[in-house]
PDB file of C-alpha atoms in Angstrom:
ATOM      1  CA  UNK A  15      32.107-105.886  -2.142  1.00 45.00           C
ATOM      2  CA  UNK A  16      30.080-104.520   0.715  1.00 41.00           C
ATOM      3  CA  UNK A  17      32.220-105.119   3.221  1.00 42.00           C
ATOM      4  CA  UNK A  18      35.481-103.637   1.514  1.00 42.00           C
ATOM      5  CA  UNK A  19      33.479-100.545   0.248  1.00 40.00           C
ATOM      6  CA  UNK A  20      32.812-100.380   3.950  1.00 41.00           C
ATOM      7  CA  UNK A  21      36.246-100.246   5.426  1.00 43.00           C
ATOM      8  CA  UNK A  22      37.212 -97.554   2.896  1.00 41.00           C
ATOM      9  CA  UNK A  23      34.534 -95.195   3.444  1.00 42.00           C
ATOM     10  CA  UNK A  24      35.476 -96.266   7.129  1.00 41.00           C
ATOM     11  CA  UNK A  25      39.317 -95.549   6.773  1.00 46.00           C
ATOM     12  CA  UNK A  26      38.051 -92.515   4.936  1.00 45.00           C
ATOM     13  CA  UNK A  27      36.302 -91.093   7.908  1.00 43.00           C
ATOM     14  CA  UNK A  28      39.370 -91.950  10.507  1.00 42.00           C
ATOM     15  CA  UNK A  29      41.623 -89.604   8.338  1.00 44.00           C
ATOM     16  CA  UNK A  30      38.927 -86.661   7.686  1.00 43.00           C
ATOM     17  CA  UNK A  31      38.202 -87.027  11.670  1.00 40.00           C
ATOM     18  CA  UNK A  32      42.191 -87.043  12.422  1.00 43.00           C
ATOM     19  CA  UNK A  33      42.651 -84.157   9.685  1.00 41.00           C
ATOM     20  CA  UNK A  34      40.149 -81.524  12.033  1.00 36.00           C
ATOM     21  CA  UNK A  35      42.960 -81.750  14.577  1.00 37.00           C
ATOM     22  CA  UNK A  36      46.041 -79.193  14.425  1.00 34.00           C
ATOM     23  CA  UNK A  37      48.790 -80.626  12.704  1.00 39.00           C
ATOM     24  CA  UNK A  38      51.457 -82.036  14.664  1.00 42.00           C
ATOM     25  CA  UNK A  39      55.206 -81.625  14.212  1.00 47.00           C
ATOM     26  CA  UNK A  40      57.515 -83.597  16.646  1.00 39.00           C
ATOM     27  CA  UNK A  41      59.384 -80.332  17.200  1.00 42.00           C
ATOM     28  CA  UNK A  42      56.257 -79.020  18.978  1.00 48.00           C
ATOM     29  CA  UNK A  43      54.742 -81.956  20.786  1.00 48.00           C
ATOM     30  CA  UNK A  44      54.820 -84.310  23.015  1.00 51.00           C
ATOM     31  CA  UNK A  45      58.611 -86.133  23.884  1.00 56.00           C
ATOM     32  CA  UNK A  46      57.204 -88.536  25.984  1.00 81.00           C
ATOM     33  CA  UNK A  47      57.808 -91.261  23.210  1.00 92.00           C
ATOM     34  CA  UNK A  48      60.965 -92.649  21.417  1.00 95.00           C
ATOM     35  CA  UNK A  49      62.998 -90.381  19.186  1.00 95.00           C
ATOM     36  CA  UNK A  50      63.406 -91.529  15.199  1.00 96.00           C
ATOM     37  CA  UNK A  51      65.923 -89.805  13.514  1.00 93.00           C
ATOM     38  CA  UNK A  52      65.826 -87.554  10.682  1.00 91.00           C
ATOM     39  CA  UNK A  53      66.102 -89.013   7.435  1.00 92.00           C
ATOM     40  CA  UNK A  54      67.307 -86.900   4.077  1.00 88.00           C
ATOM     41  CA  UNK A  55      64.947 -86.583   0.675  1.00 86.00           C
ATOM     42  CA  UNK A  56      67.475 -88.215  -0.637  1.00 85.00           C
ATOM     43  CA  UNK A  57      67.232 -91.185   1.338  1.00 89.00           C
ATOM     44  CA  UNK A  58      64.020 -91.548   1.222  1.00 91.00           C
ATOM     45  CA  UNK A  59      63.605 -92.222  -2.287  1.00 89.00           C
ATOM     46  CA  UNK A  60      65.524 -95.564  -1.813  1.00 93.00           C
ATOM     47  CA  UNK A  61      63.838 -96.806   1.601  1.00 95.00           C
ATOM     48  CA  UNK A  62      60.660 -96.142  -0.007  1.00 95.00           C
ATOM     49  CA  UNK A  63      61.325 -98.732  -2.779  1.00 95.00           C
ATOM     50  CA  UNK A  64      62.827-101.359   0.105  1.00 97.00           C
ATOM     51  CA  UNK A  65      60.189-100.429   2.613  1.00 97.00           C
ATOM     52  CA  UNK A  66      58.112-103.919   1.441  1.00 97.00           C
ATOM     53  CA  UNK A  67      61.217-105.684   2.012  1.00 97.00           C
ATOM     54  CA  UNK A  68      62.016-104.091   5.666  1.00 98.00           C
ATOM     55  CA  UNK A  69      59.005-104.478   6.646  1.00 97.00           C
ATOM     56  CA  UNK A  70      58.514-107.869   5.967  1.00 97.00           C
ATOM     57  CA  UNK A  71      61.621-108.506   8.071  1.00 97.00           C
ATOM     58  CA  UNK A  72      60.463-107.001  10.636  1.00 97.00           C
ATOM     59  CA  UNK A  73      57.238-108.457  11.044  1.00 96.00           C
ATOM     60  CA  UNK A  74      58.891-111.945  11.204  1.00 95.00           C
ATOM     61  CA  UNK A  75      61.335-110.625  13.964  1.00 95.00           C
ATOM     62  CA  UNK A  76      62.082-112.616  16.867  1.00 90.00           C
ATOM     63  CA  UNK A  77      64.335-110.899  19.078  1.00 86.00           C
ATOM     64  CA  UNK A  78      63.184-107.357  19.555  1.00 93.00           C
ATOM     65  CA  UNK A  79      62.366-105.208  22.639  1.00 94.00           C
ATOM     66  CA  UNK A  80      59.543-102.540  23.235  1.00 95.00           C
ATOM     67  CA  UNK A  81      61.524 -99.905  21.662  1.00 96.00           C
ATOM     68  CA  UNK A  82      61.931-101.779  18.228  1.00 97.00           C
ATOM     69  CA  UNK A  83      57.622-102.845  18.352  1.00 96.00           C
ATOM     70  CA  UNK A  84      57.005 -99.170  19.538  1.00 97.00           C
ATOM     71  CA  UNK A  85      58.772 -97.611  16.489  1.00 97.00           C
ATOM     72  CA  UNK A  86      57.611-100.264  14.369  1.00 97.00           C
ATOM     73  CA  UNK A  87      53.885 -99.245  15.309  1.00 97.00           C
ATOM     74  CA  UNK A  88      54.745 -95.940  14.372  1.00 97.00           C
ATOM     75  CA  UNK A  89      55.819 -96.819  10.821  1.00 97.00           C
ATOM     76  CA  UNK A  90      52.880 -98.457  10.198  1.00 97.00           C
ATOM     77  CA  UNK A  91      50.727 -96.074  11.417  1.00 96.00           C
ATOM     78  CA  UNK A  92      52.478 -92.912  10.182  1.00 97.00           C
ATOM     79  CA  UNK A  93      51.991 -95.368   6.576  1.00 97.00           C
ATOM     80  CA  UNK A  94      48.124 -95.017   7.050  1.00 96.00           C
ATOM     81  CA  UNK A  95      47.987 -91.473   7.763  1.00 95.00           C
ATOM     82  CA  UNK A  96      50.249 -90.930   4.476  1.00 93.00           C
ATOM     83  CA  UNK A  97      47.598 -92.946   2.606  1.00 91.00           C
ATOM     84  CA  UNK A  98      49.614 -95.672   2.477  1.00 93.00           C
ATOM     85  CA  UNK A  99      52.285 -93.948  -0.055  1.00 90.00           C
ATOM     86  CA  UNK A 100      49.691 -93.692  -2.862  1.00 89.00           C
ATOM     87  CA  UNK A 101      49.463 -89.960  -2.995  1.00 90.00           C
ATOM     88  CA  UNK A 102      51.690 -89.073  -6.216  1.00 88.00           C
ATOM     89  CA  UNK A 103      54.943 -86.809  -5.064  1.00 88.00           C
ATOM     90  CA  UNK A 104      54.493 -87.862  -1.934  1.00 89.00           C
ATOM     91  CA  UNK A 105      57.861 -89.160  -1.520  1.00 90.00           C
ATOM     92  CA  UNK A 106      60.145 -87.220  -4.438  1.00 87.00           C
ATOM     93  CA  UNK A 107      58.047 -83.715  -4.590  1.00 88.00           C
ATOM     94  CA  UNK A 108      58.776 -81.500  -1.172  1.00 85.00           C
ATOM     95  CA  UNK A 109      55.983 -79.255  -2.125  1.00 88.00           C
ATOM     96  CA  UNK A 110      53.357 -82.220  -1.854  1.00 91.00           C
ATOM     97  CA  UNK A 111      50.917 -81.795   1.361  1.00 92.00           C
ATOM     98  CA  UNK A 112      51.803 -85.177   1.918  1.00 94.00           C
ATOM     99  CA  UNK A 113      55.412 -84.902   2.101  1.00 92.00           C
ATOM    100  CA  UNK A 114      56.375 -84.286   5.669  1.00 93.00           C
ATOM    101  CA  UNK A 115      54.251 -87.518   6.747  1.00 94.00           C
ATOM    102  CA  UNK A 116      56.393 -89.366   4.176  1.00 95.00           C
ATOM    103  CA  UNK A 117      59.200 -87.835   5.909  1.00 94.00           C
ATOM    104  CA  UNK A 118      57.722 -89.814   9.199  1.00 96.00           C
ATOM    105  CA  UNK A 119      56.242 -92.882   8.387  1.00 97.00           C
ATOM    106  CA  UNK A 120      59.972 -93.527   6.145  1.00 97.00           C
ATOM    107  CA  UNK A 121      62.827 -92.425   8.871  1.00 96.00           C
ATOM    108  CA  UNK A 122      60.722 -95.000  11.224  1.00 97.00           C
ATOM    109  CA  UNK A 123      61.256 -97.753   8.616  1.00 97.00           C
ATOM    110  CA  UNK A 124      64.721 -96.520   8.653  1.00 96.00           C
ATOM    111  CA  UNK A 125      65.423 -96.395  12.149  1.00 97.00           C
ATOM    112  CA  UNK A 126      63.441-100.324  12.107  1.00 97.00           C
ATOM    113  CA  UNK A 127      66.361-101.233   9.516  1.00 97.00           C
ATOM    114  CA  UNK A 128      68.918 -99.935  11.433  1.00 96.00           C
ATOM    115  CA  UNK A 129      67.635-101.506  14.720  1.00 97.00           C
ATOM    116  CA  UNK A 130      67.905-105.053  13.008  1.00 97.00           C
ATOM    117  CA  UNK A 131      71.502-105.038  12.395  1.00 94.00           C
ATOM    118  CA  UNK A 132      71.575-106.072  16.548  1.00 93.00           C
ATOM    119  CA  UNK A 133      69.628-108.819  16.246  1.00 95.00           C
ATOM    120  CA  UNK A 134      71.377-111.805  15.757  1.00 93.00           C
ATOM    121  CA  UNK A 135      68.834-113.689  13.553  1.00 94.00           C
ATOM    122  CA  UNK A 136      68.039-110.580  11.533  1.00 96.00           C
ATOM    123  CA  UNK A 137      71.350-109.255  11.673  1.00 96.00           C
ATOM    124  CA  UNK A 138      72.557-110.620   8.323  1.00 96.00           C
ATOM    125  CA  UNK A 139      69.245-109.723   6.490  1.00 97.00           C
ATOM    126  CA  UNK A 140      69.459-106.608   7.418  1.00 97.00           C
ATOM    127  CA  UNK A 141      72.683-106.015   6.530  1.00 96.00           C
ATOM    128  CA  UNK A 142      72.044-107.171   2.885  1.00 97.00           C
ATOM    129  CA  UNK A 143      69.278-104.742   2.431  1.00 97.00           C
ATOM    130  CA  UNK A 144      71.329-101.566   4.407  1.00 95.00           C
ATOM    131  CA  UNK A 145      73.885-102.301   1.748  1.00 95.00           C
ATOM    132  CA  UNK A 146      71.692-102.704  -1.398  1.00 95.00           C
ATOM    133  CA  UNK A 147      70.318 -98.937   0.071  1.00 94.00           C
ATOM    134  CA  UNK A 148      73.893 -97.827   0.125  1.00 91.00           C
ATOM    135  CA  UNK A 149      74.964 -98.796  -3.697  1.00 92.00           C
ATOM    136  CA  UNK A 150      71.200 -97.501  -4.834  1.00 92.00           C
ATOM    137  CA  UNK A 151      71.725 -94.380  -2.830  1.00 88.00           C
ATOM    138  CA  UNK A 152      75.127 -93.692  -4.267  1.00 88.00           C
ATOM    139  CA  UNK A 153      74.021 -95.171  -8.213  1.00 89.00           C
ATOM    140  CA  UNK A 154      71.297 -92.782  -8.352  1.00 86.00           C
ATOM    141  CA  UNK A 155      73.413 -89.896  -6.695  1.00 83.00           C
ATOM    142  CA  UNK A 156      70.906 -88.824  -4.161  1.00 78.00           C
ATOM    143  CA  UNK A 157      73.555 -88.891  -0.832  1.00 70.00           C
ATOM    144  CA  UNK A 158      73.452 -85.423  -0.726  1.00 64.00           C
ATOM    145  CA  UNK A 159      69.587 -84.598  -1.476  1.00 71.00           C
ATOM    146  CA  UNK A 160      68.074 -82.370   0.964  1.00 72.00           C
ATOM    147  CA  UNK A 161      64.747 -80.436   1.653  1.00 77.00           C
ATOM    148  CA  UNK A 162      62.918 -78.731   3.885  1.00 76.00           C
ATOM    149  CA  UNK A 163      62.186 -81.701   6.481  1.00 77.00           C
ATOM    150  CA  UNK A 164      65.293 -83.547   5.928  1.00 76.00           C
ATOM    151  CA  UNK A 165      67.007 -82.156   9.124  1.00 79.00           C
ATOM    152  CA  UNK A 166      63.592 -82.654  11.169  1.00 87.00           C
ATOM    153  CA  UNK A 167      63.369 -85.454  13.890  1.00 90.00           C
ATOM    154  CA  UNK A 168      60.236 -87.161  14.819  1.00 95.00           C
ATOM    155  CA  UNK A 169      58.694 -89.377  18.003  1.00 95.00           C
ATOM    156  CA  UNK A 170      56.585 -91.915  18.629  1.00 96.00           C
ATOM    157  CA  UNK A 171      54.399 -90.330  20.458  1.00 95.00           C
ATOM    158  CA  UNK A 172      53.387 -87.284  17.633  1.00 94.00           C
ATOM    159  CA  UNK A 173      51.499 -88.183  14.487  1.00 95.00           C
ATOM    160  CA  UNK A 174      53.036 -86.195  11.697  1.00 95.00           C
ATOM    161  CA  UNK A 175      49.085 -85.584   9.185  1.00 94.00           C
ATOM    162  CA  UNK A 176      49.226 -84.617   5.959  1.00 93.00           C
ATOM    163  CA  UNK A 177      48.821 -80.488   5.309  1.00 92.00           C
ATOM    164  CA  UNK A 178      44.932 -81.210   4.309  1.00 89.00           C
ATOM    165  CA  UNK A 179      44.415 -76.948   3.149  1.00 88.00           C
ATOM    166  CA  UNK A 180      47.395 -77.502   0.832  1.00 89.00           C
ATOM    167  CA  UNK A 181      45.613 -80.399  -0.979  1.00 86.00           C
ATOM    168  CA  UNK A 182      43.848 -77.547  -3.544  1.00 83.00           C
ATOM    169  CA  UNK A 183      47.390 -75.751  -4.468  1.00 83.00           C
ATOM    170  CA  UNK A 184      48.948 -79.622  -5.315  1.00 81.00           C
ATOM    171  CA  UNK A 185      47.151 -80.494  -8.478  1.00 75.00           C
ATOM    172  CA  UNK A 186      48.786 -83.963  -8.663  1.00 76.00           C
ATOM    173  CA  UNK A 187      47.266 -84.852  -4.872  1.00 74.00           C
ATOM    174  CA  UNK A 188      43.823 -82.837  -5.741  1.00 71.00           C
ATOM    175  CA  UNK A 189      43.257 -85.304  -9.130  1.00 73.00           C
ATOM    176  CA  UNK A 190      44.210 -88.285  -6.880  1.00 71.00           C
ATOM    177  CA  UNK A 191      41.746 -87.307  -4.284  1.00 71.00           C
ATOM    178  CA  UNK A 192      39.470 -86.038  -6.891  1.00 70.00           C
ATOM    179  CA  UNK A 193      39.533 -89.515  -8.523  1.00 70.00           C
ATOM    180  CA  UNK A 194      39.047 -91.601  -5.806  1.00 67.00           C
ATOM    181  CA  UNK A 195      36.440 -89.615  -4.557  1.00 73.00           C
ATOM    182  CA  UNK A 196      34.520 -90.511  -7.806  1.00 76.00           C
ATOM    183  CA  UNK A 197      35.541 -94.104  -7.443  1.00 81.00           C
ATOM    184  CA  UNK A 198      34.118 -94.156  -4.125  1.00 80.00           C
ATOM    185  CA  UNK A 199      30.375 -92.325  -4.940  1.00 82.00           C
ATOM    186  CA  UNK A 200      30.642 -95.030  -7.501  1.00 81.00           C
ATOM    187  CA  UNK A 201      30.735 -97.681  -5.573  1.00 83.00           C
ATOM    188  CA  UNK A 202      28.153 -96.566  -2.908  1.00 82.00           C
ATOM    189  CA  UNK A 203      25.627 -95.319  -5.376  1.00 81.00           C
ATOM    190  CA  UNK A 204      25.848 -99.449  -6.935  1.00 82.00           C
ATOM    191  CA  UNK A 205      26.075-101.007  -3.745  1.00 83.00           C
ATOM    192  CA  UNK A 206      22.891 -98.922  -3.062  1.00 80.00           C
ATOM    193  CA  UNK A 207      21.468-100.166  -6.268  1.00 80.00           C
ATOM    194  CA  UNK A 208      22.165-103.567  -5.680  1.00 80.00           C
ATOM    195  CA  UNK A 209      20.727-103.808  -1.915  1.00 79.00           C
ATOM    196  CA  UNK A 210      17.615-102.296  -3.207  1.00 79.00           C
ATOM    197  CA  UNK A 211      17.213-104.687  -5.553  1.00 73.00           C
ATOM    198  CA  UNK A 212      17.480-107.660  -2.947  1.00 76.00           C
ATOM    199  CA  UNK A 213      15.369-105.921  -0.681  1.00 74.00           C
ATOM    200  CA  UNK A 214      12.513-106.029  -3.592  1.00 69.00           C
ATOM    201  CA  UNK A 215      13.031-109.813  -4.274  1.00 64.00           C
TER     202      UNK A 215
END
C-alpha cells in the first residue's frame, strides 16, 4: 500500500511539475521529431475503445523500425500526460481541458495501427482491427465528426498537456480531480496513521 500510494503522489508531482511549463501545440514547437497525423473527433471515439487492443499488438511487434518505437513512445507518453484517459469527456466533450491531449496521445495510436499494416507478421492483425474501426466508425455515424483539433497535426518531439486553468470552468474534470484528490489525502493521512503506529511498537 505504501509503495503504490507512493508512485501516485509521485506521478502526481511529474504532471503538476510538467503543467508549470507553457503549453505546447505541435503547430508552435519543435519539428525536429516525426509527424503523426491529424485524427477527427469522430475517429477518436472508436480508436479509443480499440486502443487496448492496438496497443497490445504493438508491444508484441517484431518487425518495426525507429520511426514505429519513436511514435509508439509518444502514444504512451502523450497517454500519461492525458491521465491515462480517465478524465470524463476527455475523449467525446471538445470543451474538456483534456481534450486536445486526447487528440495526441489517440492519432499516435492511430498512426501505430496504420504503421502495422507493413509488417508482415502484424499485417493481418492489423488489418482485422482497421476494419472493425471502419464498420464501428460508419455504425455509429461518426465519419464526418469534427472539432476544433480535428484538423491539427502533432510530433514526436512536442508534448501536447492538458489546459490545467480550464480545469475550474469543466465541472465534470474539477469533481474527478476533486475526488481523487480526497482519495489521495485519504490514503496519506492512514498510511501516516499506520507507520506511526509501527514506529510505537
Amino acid at each position: 500500500m505504501k509503495r503504490s500510494l507512493l508512485s501516485i503522489w509521485f506521478g502526481l508531482a511529474l504532471l503538476v511539475a510538467g503543467s508549470a511549463s507553457a503549453h505546447i501545440r505541435s503547430g508552435e514547437g519543435s519539428h525536429a521529431g516525426l509527424p503523426v497525423a491529424e485524427i477527427s473527433h469522430g475517429e477518436m471515439a472508436v480508436i479509443a475503445d480499440y486502443r487496448g487492443r492496438i496497443m497490445d499488438l504493438a508491444s508484441r511487434a517484431v518487425d518495426t523500425n525507429e520511426a514505429f518505437r519513436r511514435v509508439l513512445n509518444y502514444a504512451e507518453i502523450q497517454y500519461s500526460y492525458c491521465l491515462w484517459g480517465r478524465m470524463p469527456g476527455s475523449v467525446t466533450d471538445e470543451e474538456s481541458p483534456f481534450n486536445e491531449c486526447a487528440h495526441a496521445y489517440l492519432a499516435a495510436t492511430k498512426a501505430v495501427l496504420l504503421a502495422m499494416r507493413d509488417m508482415p507478421q502484424e499485417a493481418a492483425a492489423a488489418a482485422e482491427i482497421i476494419s472493425a474501426v471502419d464498420i464501428d466508425m460508419v455504425r455509429r455515424g461518426l465519419s464526418l465528426v469534427t472539432c476544433r483539433f480535428s484538423g491539427e497535426g502533432f510530433n514526436t518531439a512536442d508534448i501536447v498537456r492538458p489546459h490545467w486553468g480550464e480545469i475550474p470552468l469543466h465541472p465534470a474534470s474539477m469533481a474527478s480531480l476533486t475526488g481523487l484528490a480526497a482519495i489521495l489525502a485519504a490514503g496519506y493521512f492512514a498510511l501516516r496513521r499506520v507507520l506511526r503506529v509501527q514506529s510505537s511498537e
